[in-house]
Tab-separated table of C-alpha atoms in Angstrom:
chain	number	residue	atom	x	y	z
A	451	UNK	CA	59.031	82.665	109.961
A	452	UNK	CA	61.188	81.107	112.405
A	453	UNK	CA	64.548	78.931	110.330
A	454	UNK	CA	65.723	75.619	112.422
A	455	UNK	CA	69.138	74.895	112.653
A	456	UNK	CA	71.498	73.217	114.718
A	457	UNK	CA	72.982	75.545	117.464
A	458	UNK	CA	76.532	75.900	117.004
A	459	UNK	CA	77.132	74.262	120.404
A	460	UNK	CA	76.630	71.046	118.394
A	461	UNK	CA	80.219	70.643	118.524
A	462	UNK	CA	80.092	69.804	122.009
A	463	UNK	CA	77.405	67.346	121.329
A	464	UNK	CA	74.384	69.493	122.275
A	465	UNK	CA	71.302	69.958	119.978
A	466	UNK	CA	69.772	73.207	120.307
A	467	UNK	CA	67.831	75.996	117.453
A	468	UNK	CA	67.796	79.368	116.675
A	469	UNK	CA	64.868	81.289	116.307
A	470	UNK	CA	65.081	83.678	113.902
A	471	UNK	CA	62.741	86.370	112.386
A	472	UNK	CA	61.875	86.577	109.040
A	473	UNK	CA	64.517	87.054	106.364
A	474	UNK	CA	65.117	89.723	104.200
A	475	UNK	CA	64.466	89.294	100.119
A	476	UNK	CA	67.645	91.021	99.826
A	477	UNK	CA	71.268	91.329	101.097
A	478	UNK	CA	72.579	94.434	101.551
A	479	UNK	CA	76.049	94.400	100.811
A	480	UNK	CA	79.432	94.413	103.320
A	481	UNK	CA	81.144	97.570	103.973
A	482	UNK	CA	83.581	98.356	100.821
A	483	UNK	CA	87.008	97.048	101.466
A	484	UNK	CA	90.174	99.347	100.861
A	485	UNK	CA	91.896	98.479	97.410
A	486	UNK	CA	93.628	95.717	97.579
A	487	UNK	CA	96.502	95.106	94.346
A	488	UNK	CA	96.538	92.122	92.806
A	489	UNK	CA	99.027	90.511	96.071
A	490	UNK	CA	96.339	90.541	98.231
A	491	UNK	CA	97.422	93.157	100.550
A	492	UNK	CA	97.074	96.991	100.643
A	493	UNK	CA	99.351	98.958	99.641
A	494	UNK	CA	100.698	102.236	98.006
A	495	UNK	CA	100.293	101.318	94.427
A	496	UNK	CA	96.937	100.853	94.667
A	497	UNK	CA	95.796	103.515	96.859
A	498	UNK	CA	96.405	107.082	96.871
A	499	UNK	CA	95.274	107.527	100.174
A	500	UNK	CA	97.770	104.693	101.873
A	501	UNK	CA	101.091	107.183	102.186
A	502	UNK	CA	101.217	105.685	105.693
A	503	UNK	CA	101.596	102.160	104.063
A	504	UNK	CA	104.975	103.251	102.921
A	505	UNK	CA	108.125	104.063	104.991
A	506	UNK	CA	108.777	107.384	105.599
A	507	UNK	CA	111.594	108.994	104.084
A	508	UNK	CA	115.009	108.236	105.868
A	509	UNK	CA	117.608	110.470	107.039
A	510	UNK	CA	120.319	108.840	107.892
A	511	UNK	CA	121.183	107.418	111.028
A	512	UNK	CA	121.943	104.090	113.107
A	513	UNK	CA	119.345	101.922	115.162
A	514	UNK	CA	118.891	103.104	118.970
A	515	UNK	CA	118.379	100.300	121.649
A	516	UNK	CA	115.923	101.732	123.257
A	517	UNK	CA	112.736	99.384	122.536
A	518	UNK	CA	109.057	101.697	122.264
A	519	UNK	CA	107.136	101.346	125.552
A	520	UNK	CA	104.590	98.529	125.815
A	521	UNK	CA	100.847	99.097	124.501
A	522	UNK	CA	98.214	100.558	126.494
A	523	UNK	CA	94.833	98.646	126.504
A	524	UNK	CA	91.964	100.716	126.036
A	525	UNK	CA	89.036	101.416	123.316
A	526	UNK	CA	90.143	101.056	119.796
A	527	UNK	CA	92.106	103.232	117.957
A	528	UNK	CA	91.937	105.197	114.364
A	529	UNK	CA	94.461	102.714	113.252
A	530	UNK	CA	92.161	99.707	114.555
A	531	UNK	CA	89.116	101.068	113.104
A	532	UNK	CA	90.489	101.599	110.011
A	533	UNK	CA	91.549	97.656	109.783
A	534	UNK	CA	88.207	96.496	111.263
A	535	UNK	CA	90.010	95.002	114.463
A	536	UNK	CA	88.858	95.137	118.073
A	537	UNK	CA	91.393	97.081	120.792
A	538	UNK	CA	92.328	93.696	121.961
A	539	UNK	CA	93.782	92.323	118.488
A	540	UNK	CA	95.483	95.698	117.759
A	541	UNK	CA	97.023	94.980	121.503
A	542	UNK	CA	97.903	91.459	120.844
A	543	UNK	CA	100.021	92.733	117.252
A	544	UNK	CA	101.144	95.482	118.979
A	545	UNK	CA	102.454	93.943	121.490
A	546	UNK	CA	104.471	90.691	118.765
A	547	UNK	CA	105.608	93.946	117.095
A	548	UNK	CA	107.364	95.233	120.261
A	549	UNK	CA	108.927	92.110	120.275
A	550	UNK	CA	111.001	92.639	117.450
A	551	UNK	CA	111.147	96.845	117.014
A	552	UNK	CA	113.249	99.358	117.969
A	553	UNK	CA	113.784	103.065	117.607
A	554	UNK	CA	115.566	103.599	114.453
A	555	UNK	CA	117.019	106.732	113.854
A	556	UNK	CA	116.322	106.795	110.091
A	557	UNK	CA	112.501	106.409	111.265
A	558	UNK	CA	112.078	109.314	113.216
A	559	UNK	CA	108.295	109.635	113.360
A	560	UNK	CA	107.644	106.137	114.073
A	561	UNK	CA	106.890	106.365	117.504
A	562	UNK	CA	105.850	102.457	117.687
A	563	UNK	CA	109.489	101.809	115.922
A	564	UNK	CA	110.319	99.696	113.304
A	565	UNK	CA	110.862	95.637	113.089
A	566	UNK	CA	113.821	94.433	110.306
A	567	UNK	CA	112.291	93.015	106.976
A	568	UNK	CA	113.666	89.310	108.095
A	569	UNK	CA	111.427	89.380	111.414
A	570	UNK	CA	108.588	89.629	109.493
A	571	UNK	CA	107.588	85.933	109.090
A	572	UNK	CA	108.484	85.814	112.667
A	573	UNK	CA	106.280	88.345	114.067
A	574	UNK	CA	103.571	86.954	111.907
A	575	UNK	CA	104.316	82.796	113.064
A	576	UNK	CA	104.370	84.491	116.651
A	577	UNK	CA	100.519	86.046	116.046
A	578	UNK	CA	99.603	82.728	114.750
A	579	UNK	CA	99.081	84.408	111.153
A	580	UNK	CA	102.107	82.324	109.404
A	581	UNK	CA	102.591	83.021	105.982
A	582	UNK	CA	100.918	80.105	103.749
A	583	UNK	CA	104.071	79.310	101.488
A	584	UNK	CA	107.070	81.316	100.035
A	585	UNK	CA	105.344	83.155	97.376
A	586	UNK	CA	102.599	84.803	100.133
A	587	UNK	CA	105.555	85.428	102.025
A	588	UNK	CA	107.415	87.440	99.058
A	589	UNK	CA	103.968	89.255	98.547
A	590	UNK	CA	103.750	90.357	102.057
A	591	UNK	CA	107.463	91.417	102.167
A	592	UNK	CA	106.953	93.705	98.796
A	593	UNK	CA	103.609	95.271	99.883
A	594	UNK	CA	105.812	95.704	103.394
A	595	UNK	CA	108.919	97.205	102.441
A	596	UNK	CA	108.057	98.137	99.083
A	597	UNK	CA	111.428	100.666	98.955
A	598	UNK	CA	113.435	97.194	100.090
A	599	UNK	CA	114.652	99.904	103.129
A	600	UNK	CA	115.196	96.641	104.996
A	601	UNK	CA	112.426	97.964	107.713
A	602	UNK	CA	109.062	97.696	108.388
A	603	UNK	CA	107.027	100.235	110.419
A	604	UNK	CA	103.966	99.369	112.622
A	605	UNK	CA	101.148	101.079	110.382
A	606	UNK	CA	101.980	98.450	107.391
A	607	UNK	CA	102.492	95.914	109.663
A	608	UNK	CA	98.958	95.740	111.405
A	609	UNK	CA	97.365	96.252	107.803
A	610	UNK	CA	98.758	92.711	106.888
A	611	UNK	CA	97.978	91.442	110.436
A	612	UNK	CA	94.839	92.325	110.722
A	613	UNK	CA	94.179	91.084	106.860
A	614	UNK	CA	95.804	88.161	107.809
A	615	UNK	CA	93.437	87.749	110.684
A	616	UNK	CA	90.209	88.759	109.209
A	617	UNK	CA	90.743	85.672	106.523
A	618	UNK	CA	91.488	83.564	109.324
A	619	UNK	CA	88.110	84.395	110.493
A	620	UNK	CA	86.198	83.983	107.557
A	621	UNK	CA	87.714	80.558	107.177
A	622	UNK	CA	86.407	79.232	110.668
A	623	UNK	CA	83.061	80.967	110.079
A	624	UNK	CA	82.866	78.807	106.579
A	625	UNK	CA	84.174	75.763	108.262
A	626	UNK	CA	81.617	76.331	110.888
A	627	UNK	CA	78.639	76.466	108.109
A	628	UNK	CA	79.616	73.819	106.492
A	629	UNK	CA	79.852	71.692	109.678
A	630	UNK	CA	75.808	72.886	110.311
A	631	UNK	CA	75.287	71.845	106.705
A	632	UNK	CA	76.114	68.399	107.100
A	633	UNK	CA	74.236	68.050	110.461
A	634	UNK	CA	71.215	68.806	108.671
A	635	UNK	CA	72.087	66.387	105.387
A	636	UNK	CA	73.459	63.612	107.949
A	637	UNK	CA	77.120	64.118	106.348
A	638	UNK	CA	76.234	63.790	103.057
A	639	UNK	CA	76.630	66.936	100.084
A	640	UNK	CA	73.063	67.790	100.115
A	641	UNK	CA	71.022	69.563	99.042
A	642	UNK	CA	68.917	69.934	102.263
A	643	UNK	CA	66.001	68.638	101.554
A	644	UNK	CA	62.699	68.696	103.039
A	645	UNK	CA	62.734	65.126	104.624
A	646	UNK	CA	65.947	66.762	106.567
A	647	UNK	CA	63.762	69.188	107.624
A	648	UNK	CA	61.124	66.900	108.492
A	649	UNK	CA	63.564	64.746	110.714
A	650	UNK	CA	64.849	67.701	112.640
A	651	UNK	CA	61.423	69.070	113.543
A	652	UNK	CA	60.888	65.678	115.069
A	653	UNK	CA	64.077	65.116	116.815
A	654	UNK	CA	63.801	68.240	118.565
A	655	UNK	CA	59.843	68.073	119.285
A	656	UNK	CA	58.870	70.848	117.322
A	657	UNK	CA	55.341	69.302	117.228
A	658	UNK	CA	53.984	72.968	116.102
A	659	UNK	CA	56.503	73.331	113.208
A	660	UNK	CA	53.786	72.163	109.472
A	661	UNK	CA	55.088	71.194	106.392
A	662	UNK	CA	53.790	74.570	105.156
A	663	UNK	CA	56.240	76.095	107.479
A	664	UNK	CA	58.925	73.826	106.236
A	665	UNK	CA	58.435	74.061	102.462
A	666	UNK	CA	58.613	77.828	103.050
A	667	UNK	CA	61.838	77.181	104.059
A	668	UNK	CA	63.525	75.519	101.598
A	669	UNK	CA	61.630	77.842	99.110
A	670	UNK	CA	63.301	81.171	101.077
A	671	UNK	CA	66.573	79.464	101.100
A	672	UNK	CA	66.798	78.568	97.518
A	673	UNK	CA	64.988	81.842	96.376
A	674	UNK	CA	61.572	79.555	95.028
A	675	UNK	CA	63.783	77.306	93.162
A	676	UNK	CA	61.427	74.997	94.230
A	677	UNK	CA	61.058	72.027	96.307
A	678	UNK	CA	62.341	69.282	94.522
A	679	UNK	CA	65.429	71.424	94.432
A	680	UNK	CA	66.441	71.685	98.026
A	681	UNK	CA	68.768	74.447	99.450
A	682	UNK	CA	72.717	73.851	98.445
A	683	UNK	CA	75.462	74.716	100.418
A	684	UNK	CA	76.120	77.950	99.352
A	685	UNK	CA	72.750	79.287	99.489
A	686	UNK	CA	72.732	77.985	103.573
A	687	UNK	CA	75.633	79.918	104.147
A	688	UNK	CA	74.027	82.966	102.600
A	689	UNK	CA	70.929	82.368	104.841
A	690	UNK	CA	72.927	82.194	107.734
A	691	UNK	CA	74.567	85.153	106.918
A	692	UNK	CA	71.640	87.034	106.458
A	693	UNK	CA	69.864	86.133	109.248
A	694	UNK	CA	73.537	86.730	111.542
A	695	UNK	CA	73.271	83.294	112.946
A	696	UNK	CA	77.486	82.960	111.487
């Protein structure tokens, strides 16, 4: 079974489809996230296994000058994998980190440094992942600097980047869907019916495309719901999820 849809270089006015094999009767679930507390963000209170979310212990000492050496580009690291970022975006928040660390003598074994609890909205406006409003912001600081040691080591840090940046993503891919959506329903809320299906087959000359084809369609997308009842807008996004077209 082959699902038309709008190629996502509609938004620069093209038309286009995606040919896409037959899709699965189930969904096999996303990889299992790490524990997240009710904040939003991970941290030591609600996992056992997140020591390196919290600062190490200090011992005493004044900040050095000396800034850590810039990041290395190169496959991705344990610390990437971990966060389910690429090399590149652990290089990019590496690198906004380095522009606010230093060596800190009560920090010893953080080789990357450490970046003062009042540069954190900073660092995060300068990765483009700005805190939403004041009460995020608090959230952010206490899963952070949960000690209030006034310092904030890298490993934390790119946990709440690359959280921050994962549901950054998610919101363009959902924006994206629903943009599809309403080229298929002409703007409107839907359902998608199947005189939107109809239309599309003939706008892009898919002369070989039957209504049998088409009512199997809307029947796989609303899981036999029926005709009558068309496919919503959440069941297209989980059809386009499943079939990796988003």
């Amino acid at each position: 079974m082959h699902v038309i849809v709008y190629n996502k270089a509609v938004k620069a006015g093209c038309i286009d489809r995606f040919p896409i094999a037959a899709l699965p009767t189930s969904v096999t679930p996303p990889g299992t996230k790490s524990s997240l507390c009710s904040c939003q963000y991970p941290c030591k209170a609600t996992s056992p296994a997140s020591d390196t979310h919290m600062p190490p212990k200090k011992r005493g000492g004044a900040a050095s000058s000396s800034a850590p050496a810039a990041p290395k580009r190169g496959r991705a690291s344990k610390l990437a994998k971990e966060n389910n970022i690429t090399a590149e975006e652990e290089n990019e928040i590496k690198e906004v980190f380095h522009l606010f660390s230093d060596k800190n003598t009560d920090f010893p074994d953080e080789k990357e440094g450490v970046i003062p609890r009042e540069d954190v909205r900073k660092a995060l406006v300068a990765l483009g992942l700005p805190p939403t409003d004041s009460t995020e912001l608090a959230e952010i600081l206490s899963a952070l600097d949960p000690t209030l040691s006034g310092y904030v080591p890298y490993s934390p840090f790119i946990s709440i980047a690359a959280a921050k940046l994962r549901s950054r993503d998610d919101d363009a891919m959902a924006a994206e869907v629903d943009d599809a959506y309403q080229l298929f329903t002409r703007g409107t809320d839907g359902p998608i019916t199947l005189s939107h299906l109809r239309r599309i087959a003939r706008d892009l000359k898919e002369d070989s495309v039957g209504d049998d084809l088409l009512k199997d369609m809307i029947l796989e997308g609303n899981g036999g719901a029926g005709l009558s009842a068309g496919v919503t807008l959440e069941q297209f996004h989980d059809v386009m999820t499943r079939a990796g077209v988003f």
